[in-house]
mmCIF file of C-alpha atoms and ligand atoms in Angstrom:
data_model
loop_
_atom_site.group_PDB
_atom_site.id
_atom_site.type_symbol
_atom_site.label_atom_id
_atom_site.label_comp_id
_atom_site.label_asym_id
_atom_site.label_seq_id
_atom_site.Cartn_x
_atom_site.Cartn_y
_atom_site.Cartn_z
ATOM 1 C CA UNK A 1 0.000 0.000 0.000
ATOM 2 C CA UNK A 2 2.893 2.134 1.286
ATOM 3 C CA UNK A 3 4.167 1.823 -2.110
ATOM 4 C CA UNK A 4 1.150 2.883 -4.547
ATOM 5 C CA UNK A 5 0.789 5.467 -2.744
ATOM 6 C CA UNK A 6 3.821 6.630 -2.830
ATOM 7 C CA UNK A 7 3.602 5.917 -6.783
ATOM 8 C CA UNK A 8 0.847 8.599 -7.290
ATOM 9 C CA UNK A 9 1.730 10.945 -4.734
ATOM 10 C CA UNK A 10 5.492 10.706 -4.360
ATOM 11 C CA UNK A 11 6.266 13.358 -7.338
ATOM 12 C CA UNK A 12 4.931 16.217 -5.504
ATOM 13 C CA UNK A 13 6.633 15.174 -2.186
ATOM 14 C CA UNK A 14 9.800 14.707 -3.784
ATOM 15 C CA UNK A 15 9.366 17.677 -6.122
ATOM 16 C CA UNK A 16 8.817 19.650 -2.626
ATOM 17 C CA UNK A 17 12.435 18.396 -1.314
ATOM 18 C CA UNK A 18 14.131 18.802 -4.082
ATOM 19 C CA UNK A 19 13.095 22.605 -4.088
ATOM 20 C CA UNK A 20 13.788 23.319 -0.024
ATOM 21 C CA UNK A 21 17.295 21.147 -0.767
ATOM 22 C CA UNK A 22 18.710 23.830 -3.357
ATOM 23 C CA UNK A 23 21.393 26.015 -1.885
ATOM 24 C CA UNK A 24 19.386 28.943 -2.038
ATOM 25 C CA UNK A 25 16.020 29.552 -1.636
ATOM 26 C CA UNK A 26 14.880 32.534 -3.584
ATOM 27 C CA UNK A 27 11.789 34.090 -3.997
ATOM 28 C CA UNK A 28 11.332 32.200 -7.330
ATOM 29 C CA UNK A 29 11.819 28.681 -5.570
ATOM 30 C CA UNK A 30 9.130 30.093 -2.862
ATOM 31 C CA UNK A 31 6.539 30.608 -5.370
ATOM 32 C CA UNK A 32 7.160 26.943 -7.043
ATOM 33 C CA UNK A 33 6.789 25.240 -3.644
ATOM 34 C CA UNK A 34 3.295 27.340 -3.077
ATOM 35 C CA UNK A 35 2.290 26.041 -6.848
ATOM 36 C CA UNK A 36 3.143 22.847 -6.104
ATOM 37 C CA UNK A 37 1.226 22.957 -2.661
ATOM 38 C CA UNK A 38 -1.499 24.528 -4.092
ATOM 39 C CA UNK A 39 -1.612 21.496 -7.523
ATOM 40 C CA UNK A 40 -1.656 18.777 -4.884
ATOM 41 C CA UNK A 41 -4.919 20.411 -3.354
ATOM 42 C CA UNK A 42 -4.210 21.423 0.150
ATOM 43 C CA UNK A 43 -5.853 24.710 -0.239
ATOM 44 C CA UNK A 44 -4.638 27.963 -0.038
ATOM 45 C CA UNK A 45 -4.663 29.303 3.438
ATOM 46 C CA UNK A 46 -3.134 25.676 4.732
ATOM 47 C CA UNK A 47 -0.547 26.442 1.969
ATOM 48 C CA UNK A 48 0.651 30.268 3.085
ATOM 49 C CA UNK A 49 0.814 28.926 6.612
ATOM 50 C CA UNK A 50 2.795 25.996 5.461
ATOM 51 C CA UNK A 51 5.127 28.307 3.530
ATOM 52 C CA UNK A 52 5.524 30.602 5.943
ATOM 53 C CA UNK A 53 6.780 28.009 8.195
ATOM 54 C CA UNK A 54 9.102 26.434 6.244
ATOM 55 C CA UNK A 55 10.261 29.973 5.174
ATOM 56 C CA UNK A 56 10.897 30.802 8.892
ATOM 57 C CA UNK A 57 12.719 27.395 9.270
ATOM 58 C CA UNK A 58 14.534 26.649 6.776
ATOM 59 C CA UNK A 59 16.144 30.628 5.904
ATOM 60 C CA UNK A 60 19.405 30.052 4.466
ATOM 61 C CA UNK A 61 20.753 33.071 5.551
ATOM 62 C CA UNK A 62 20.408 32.065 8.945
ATOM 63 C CA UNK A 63 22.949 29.925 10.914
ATOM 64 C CA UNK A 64 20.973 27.197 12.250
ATOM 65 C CA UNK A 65 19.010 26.720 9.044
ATOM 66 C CA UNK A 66 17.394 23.194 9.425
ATOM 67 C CA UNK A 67 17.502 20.435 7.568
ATOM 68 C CA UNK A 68 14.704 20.251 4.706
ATOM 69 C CA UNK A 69 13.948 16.997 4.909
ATOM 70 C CA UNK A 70 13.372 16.698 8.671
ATOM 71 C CA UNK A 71 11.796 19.938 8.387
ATOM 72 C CA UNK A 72 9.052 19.306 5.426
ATOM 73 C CA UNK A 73 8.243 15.989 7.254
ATOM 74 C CA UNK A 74 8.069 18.085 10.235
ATOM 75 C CA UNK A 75 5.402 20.715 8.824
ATOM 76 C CA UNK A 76 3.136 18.435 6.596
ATOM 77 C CA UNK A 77 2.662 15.914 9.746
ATOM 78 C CA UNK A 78 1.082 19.167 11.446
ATOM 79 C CA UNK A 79 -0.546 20.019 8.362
ATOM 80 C CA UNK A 80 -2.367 16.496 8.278
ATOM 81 C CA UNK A 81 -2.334 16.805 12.166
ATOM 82 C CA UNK A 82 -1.569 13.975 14.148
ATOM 83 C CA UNK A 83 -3.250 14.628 17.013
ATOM 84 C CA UNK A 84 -6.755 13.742 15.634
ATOM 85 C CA UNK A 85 -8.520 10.212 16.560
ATOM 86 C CA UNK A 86 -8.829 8.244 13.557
ATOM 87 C CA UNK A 87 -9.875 5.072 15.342
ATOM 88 C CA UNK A 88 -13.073 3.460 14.013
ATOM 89 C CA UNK A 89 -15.816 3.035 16.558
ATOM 90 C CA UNK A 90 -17.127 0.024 15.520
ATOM 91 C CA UNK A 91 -19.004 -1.510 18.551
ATOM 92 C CA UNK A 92 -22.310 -0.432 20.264
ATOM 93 C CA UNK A 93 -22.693 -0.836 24.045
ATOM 94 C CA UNK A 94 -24.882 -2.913 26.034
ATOM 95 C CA UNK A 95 -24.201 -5.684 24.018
ATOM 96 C CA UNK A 96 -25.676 -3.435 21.156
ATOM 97 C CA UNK A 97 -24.133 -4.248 17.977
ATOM 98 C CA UNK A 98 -22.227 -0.862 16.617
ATOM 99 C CA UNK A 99 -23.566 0.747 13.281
ATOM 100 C CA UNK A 100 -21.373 2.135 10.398
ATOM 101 C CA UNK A 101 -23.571 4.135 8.012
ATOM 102 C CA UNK A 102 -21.537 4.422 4.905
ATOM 103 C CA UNK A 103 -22.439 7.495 2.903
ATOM 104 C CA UNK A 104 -21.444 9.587 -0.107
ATOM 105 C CA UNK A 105 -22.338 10.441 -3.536
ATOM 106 C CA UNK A 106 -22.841 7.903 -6.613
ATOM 107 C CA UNK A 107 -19.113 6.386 -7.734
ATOM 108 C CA UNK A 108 -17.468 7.499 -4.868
ATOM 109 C CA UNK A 109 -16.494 3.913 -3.857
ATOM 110 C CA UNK A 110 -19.133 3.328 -1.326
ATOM 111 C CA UNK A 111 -20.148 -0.275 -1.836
ATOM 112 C CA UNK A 112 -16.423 -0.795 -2.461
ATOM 113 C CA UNK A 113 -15.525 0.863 0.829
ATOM 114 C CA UNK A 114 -18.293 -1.480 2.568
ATOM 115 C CA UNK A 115 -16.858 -4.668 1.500
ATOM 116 C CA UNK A 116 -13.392 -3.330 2.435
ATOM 117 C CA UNK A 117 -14.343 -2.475 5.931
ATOM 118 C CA UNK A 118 -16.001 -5.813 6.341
ATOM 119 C CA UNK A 119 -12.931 -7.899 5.413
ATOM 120 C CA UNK A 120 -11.012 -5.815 7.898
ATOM 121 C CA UNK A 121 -13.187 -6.170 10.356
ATOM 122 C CA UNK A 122 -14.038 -10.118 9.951
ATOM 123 C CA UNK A 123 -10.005 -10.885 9.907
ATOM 124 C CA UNK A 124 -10.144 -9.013 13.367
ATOM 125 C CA UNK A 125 -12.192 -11.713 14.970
ATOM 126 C CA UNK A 126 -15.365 -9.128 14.829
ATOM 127 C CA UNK A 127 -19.293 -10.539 13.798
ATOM 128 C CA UNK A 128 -20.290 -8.142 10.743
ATOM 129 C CA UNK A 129 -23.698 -7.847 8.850
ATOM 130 C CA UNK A 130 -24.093 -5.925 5.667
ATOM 131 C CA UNK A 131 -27.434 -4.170 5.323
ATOM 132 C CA UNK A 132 -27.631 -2.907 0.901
ATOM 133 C CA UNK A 133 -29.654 0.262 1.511
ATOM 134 C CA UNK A 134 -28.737 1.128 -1.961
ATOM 135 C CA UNK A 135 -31.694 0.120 -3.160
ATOM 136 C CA UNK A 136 -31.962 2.392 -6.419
ATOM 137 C CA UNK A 137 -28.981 1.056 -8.236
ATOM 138 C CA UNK A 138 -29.693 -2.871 -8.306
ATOM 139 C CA UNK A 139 -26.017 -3.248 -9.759
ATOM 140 C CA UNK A 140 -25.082 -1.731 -5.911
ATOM 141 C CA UNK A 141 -27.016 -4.425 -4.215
ATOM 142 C CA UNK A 142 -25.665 -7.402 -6.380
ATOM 143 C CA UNK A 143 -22.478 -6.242 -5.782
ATOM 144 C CA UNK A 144 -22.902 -5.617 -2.699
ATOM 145 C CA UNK A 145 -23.846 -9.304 -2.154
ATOM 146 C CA UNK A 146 -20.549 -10.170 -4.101
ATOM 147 C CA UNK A 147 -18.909 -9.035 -1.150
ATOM 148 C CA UNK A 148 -20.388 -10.595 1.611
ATOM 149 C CA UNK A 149 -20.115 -13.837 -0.121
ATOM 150 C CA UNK A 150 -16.278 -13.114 -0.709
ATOM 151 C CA UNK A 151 -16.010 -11.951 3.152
ATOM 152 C CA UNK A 152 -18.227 -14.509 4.279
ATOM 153 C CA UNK A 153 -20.591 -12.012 6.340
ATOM 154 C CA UNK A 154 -24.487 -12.231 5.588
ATOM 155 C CA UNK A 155 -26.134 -9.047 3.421
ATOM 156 C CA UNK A 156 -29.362 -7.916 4.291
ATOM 157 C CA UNK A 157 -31.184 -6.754 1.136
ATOM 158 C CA UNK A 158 -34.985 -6.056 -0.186
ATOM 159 C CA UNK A 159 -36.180 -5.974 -3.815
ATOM 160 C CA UNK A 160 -35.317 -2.963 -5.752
ATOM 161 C CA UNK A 161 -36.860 -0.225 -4.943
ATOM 162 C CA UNK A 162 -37.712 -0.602 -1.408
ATOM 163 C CA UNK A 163 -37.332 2.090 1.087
ATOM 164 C CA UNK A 164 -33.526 2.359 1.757
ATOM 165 C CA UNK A 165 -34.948 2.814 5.639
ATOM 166 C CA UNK A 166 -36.551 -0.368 5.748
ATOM 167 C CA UNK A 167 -34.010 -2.316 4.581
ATOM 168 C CA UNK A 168 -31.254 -0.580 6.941
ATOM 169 C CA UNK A 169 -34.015 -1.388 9.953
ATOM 170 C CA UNK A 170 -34.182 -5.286 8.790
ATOM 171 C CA UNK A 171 -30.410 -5.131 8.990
ATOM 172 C CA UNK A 172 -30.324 -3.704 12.113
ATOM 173 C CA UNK A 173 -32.553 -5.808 13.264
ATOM 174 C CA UNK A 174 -30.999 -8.446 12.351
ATOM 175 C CA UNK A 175 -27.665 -7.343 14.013
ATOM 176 C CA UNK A 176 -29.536 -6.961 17.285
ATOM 177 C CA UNK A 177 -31.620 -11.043 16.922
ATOM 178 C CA UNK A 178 -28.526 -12.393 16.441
ATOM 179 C CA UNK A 179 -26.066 -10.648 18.196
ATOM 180 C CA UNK A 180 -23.680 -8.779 15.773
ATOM 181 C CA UNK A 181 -21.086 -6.812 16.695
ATOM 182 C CA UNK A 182 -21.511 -4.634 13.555
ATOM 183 C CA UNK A 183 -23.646 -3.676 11.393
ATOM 184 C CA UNK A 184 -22.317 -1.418 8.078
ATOM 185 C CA UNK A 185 -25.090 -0.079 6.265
ATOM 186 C CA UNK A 186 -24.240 1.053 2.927
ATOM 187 C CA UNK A 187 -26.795 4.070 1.301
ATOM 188 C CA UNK A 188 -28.147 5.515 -1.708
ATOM 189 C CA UNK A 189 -26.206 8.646 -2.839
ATOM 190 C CA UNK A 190 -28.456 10.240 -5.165
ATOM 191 C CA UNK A 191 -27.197 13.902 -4.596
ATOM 192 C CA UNK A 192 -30.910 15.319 -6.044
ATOM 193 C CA UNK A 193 -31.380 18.106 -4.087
ATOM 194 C CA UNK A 194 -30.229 19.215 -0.415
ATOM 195 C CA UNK A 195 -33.590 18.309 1.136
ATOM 196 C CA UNK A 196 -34.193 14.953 -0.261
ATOM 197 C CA UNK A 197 -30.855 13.817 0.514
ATOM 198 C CA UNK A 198 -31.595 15.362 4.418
ATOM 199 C CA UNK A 199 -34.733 13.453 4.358
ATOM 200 C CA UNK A 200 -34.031 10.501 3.389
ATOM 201 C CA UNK A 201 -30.774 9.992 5.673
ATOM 202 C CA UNK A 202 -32.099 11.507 8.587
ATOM 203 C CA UNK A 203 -35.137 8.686 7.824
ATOM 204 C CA UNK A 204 -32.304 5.702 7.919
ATOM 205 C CA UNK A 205 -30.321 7.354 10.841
ATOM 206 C CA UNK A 206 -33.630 7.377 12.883
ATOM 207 C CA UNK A 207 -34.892 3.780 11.989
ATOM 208 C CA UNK A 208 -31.359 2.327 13.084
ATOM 209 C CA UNK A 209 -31.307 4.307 16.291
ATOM 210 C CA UNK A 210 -34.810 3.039 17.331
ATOM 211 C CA UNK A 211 -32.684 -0.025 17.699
ATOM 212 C CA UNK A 212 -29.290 0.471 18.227
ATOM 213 C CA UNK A 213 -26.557 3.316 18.269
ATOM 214 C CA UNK A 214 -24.981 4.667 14.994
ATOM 215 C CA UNK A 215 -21.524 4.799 16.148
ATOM 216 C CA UNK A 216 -19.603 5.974 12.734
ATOM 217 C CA UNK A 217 -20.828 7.889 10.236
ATOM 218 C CA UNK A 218 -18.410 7.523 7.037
ATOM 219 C CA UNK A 219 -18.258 10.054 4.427
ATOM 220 C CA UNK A 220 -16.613 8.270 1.184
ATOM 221 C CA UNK A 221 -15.032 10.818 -1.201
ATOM 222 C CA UNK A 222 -13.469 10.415 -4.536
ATOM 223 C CA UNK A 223 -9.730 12.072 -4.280
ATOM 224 C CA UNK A 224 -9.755 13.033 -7.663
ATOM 225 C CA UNK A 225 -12.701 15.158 -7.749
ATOM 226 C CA UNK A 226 -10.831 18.013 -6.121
ATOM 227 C CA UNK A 227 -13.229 20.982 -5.230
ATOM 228 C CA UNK A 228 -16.092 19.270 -6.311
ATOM 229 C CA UNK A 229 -15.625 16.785 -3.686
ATOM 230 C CA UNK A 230 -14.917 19.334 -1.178
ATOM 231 C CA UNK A 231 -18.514 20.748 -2.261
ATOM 232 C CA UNK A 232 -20.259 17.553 -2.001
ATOM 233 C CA UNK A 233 -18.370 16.920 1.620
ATOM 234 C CA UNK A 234 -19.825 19.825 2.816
ATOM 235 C CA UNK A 235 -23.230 19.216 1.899
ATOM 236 C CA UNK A 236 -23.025 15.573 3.279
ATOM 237 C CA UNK A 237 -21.781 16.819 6.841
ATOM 238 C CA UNK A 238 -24.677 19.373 7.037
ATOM 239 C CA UNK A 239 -27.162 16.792 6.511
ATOM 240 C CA UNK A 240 -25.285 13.845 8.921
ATOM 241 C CA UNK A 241 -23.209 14.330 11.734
ATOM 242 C CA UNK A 242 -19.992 12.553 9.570
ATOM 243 C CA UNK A 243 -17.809 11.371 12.165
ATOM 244 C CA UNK A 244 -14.984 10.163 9.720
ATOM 245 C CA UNK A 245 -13.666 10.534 5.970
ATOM 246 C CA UNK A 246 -12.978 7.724 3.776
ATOM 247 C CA UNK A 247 -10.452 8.945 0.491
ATOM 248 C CA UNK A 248 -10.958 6.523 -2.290
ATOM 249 C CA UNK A 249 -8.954 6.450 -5.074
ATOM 250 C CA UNK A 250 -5.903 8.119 -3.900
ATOM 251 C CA UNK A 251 -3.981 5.276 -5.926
ATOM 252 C CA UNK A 252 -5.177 7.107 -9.100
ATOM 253 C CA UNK A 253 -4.473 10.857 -7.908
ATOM 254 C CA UNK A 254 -1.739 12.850 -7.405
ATOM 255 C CA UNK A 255 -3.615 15.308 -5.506
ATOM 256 C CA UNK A 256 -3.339 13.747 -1.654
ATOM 257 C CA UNK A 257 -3.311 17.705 -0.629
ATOM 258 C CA UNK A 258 -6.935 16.807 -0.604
ATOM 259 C CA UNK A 259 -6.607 15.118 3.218
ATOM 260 C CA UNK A 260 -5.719 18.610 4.453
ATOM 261 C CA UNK A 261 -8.281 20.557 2.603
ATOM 262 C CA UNK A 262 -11.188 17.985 3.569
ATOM 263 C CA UNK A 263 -10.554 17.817 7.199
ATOM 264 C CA UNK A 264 -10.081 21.343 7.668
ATOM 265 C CA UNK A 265 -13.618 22.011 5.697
ATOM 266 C CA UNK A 266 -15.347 18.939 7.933
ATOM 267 C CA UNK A 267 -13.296 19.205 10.999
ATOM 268 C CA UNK A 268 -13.487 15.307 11.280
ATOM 269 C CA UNK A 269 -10.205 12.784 10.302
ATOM 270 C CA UNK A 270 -9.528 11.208 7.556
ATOM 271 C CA UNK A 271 -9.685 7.485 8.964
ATOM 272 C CA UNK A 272 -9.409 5.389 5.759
ATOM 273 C CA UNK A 273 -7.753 5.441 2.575
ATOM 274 C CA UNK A 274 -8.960 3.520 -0.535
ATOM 275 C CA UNK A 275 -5.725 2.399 -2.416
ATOM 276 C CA UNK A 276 -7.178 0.440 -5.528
ATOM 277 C CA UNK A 277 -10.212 -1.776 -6.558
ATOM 278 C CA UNK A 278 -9.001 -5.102 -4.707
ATOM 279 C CA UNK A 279 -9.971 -6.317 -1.258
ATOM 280 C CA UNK A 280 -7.254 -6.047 1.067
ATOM 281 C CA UNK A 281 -6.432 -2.093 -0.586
ATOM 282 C CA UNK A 282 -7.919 0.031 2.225
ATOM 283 C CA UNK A 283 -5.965 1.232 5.261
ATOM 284 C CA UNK A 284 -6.285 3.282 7.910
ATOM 285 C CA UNK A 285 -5.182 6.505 7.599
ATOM 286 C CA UNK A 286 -2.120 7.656 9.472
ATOM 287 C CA UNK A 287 0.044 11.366 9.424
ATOM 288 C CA UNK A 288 3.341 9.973 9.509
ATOM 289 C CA UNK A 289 2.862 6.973 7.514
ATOM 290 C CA UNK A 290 1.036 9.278 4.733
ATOM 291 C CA UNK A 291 4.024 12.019 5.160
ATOM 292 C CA UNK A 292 6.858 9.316 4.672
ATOM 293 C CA UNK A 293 5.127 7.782 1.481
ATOM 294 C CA UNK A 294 5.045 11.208 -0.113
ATOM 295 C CA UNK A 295 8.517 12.139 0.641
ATOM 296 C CA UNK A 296 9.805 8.653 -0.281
HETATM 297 P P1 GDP B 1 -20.480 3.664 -4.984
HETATM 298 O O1 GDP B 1 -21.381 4.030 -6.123
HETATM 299 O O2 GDP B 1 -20.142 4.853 -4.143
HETATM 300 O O3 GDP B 1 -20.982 2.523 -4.171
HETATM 301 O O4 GDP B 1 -19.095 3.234 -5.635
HETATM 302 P P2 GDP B 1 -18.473 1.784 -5.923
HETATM 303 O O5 GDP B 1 -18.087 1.120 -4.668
HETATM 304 O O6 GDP B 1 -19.382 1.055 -6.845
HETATM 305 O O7 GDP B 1 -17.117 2.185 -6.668
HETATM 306 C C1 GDP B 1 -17.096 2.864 -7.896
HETATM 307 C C2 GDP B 1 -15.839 2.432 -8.669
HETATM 308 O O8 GDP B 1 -14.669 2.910 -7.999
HETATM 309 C C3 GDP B 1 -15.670 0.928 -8.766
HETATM 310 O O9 GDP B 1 -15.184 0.618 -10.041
HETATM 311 C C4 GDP B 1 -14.618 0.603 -7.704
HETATM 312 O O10 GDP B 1 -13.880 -0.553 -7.999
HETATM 313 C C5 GDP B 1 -13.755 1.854 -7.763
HETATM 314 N N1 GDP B 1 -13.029 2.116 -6.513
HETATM 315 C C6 GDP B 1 -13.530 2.170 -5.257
HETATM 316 N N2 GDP B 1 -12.546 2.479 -4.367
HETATM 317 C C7 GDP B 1 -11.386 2.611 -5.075
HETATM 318 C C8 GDP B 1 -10.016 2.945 -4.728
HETATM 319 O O11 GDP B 1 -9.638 3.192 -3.573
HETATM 320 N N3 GDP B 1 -9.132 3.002 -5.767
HETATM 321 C C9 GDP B 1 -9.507 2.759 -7.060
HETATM 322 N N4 GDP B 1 -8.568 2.848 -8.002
HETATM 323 N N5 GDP B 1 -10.776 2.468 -7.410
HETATM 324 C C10 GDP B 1 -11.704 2.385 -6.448
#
């Protein structure tokens, strides 16, 4: 994993480096390192604060002028800041089984994301249910069902069409009968309107909790949709309380800038990353580990 990510995102790490390691930094190499910041996504303000820093700590002119390397790891582990819990909550209380909604728009890599978490989750000893709540795309639910046949964890479905909330209580419901410890609902992501998409969460989110806690609320995001994705974030978290980003597709875009500028705009952690199509290619997210792939 460690590696493909370090494929897609390693130029702009290493194109950072090379820039802070040239004997002097002029006001020319300043203004590449803010482009190149500002290519790979981060956003603007997180960049000037960012360059400001490393301007401060790395001046040449200076006698105890650091060294870049330690330096750029240094300020792009705050950037990405390390502080924040990115530990999934995946287990209710009172022997309650815990429920991950998975949202997100259409293509974002939800279903994907679902079977993902469930493999991870199964290989650590953990009782999972699927509950397909995508029930407008029937290609979602058959795949869906792909996955728990591959993970070996049952999938709660209904025919196509039914109400997305019924078929997230059944699996619930389920969960609770039979003594799950989690239950990972996947949803619908028809991004219609603002309302409709308010309604009809809020409608799952309060069938589930009639029976047991949601205790993760997962926003899946395409990385290489840039600002649109930041757009679609926000619209997401003002419907659900998100409690956690999932970035898919950071394997196929250079643009891993995109952790800082979607946790600053959510003000939740990135706890997963999606890596490629395959099973075992989600991880969980973490600041140094993400830092050290880019800088190689
Ligand atoms: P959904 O509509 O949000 O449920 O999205 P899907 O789970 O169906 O995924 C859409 C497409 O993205 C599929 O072809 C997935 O294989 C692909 N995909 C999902 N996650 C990743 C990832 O992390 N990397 C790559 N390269 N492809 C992904």
């Amino acid at each position: 994993l460690r590696e493909r990510l370090a494929g897609a995102q390693g130029g702009f790490g290493r194109g950072l480096l090379a820039l802070l390691s040239r004997d002097r930094l002029d006001e020319d190499t300043w203004e590449s390192i803010e482009d190149l910041l500002l290519t790979a996504d981060i956003g603007v303000a997180p960049t000037q604060q960012v360059v400001d820093n490393l301007r401060t700590r790395l001046r040449v002119d200076g006698a105890e002028a650091g060294d870049p390397r330690a330096v750029l790891r240094d300020e792009l582990i705050k950037l990405v800041d390390p502080t924040m819990d990115r530990r999934l909550q995946v287990t209710g209380a009172d022997g309650k089984p815990g429920v991950v909604l998975v949202v997100g728009v259409n293509g974002a890599g939800k279903t994907t994301t679902v079977g993902k978490i469930a493999r991870i989750l199964v290989a650590e000893d953990h009782s999972v249910t699927l509950g397909a709540a995508d029930t407008f795309r029937a290609a979602a639910v058959e795949q869906l069902a792909t996955w728990g046949e591959r993970v070996g964890v049952e999938v709660i479905r209904g025919p196509e069409g039914t109400d997305p909330a019924s078929v997230a209580f059944e699996a619930v419901k389920h969960g609770v009968e039979t003594s799950i410890d989690t239950v990972i609902v996947d949803t619908a992501g028809r991004l219609q309107n603002k309302q409709g998409l308010m309604d009809e969460l809020g409608k799952v989110k309060r069938v589930i909790e009639k029976q047991a806690p949601v205790t993760e609320v997962l926003l899946v995001l395409d990385a290489t949709t840039g600002q649109n994705g930041l757009i679609q974030a926000r619209v997401f978290s003002e419907v659900v309380d998100v409690t956690g980003i999932v970035l898919t597709k950071l394997d196929g875009s250079a643009k891993g800038g995109i952790v800082v500028a979607v946790q600053r705009e959510l003000g939740v952690p990135v706890k997963l990353v999606g890596l490629g199509e395959g099973p075992d290619d989600l991880a969980p997210f973490d600041a140094g580990a993400f830092v050290d792939a880019l800088l190689g």
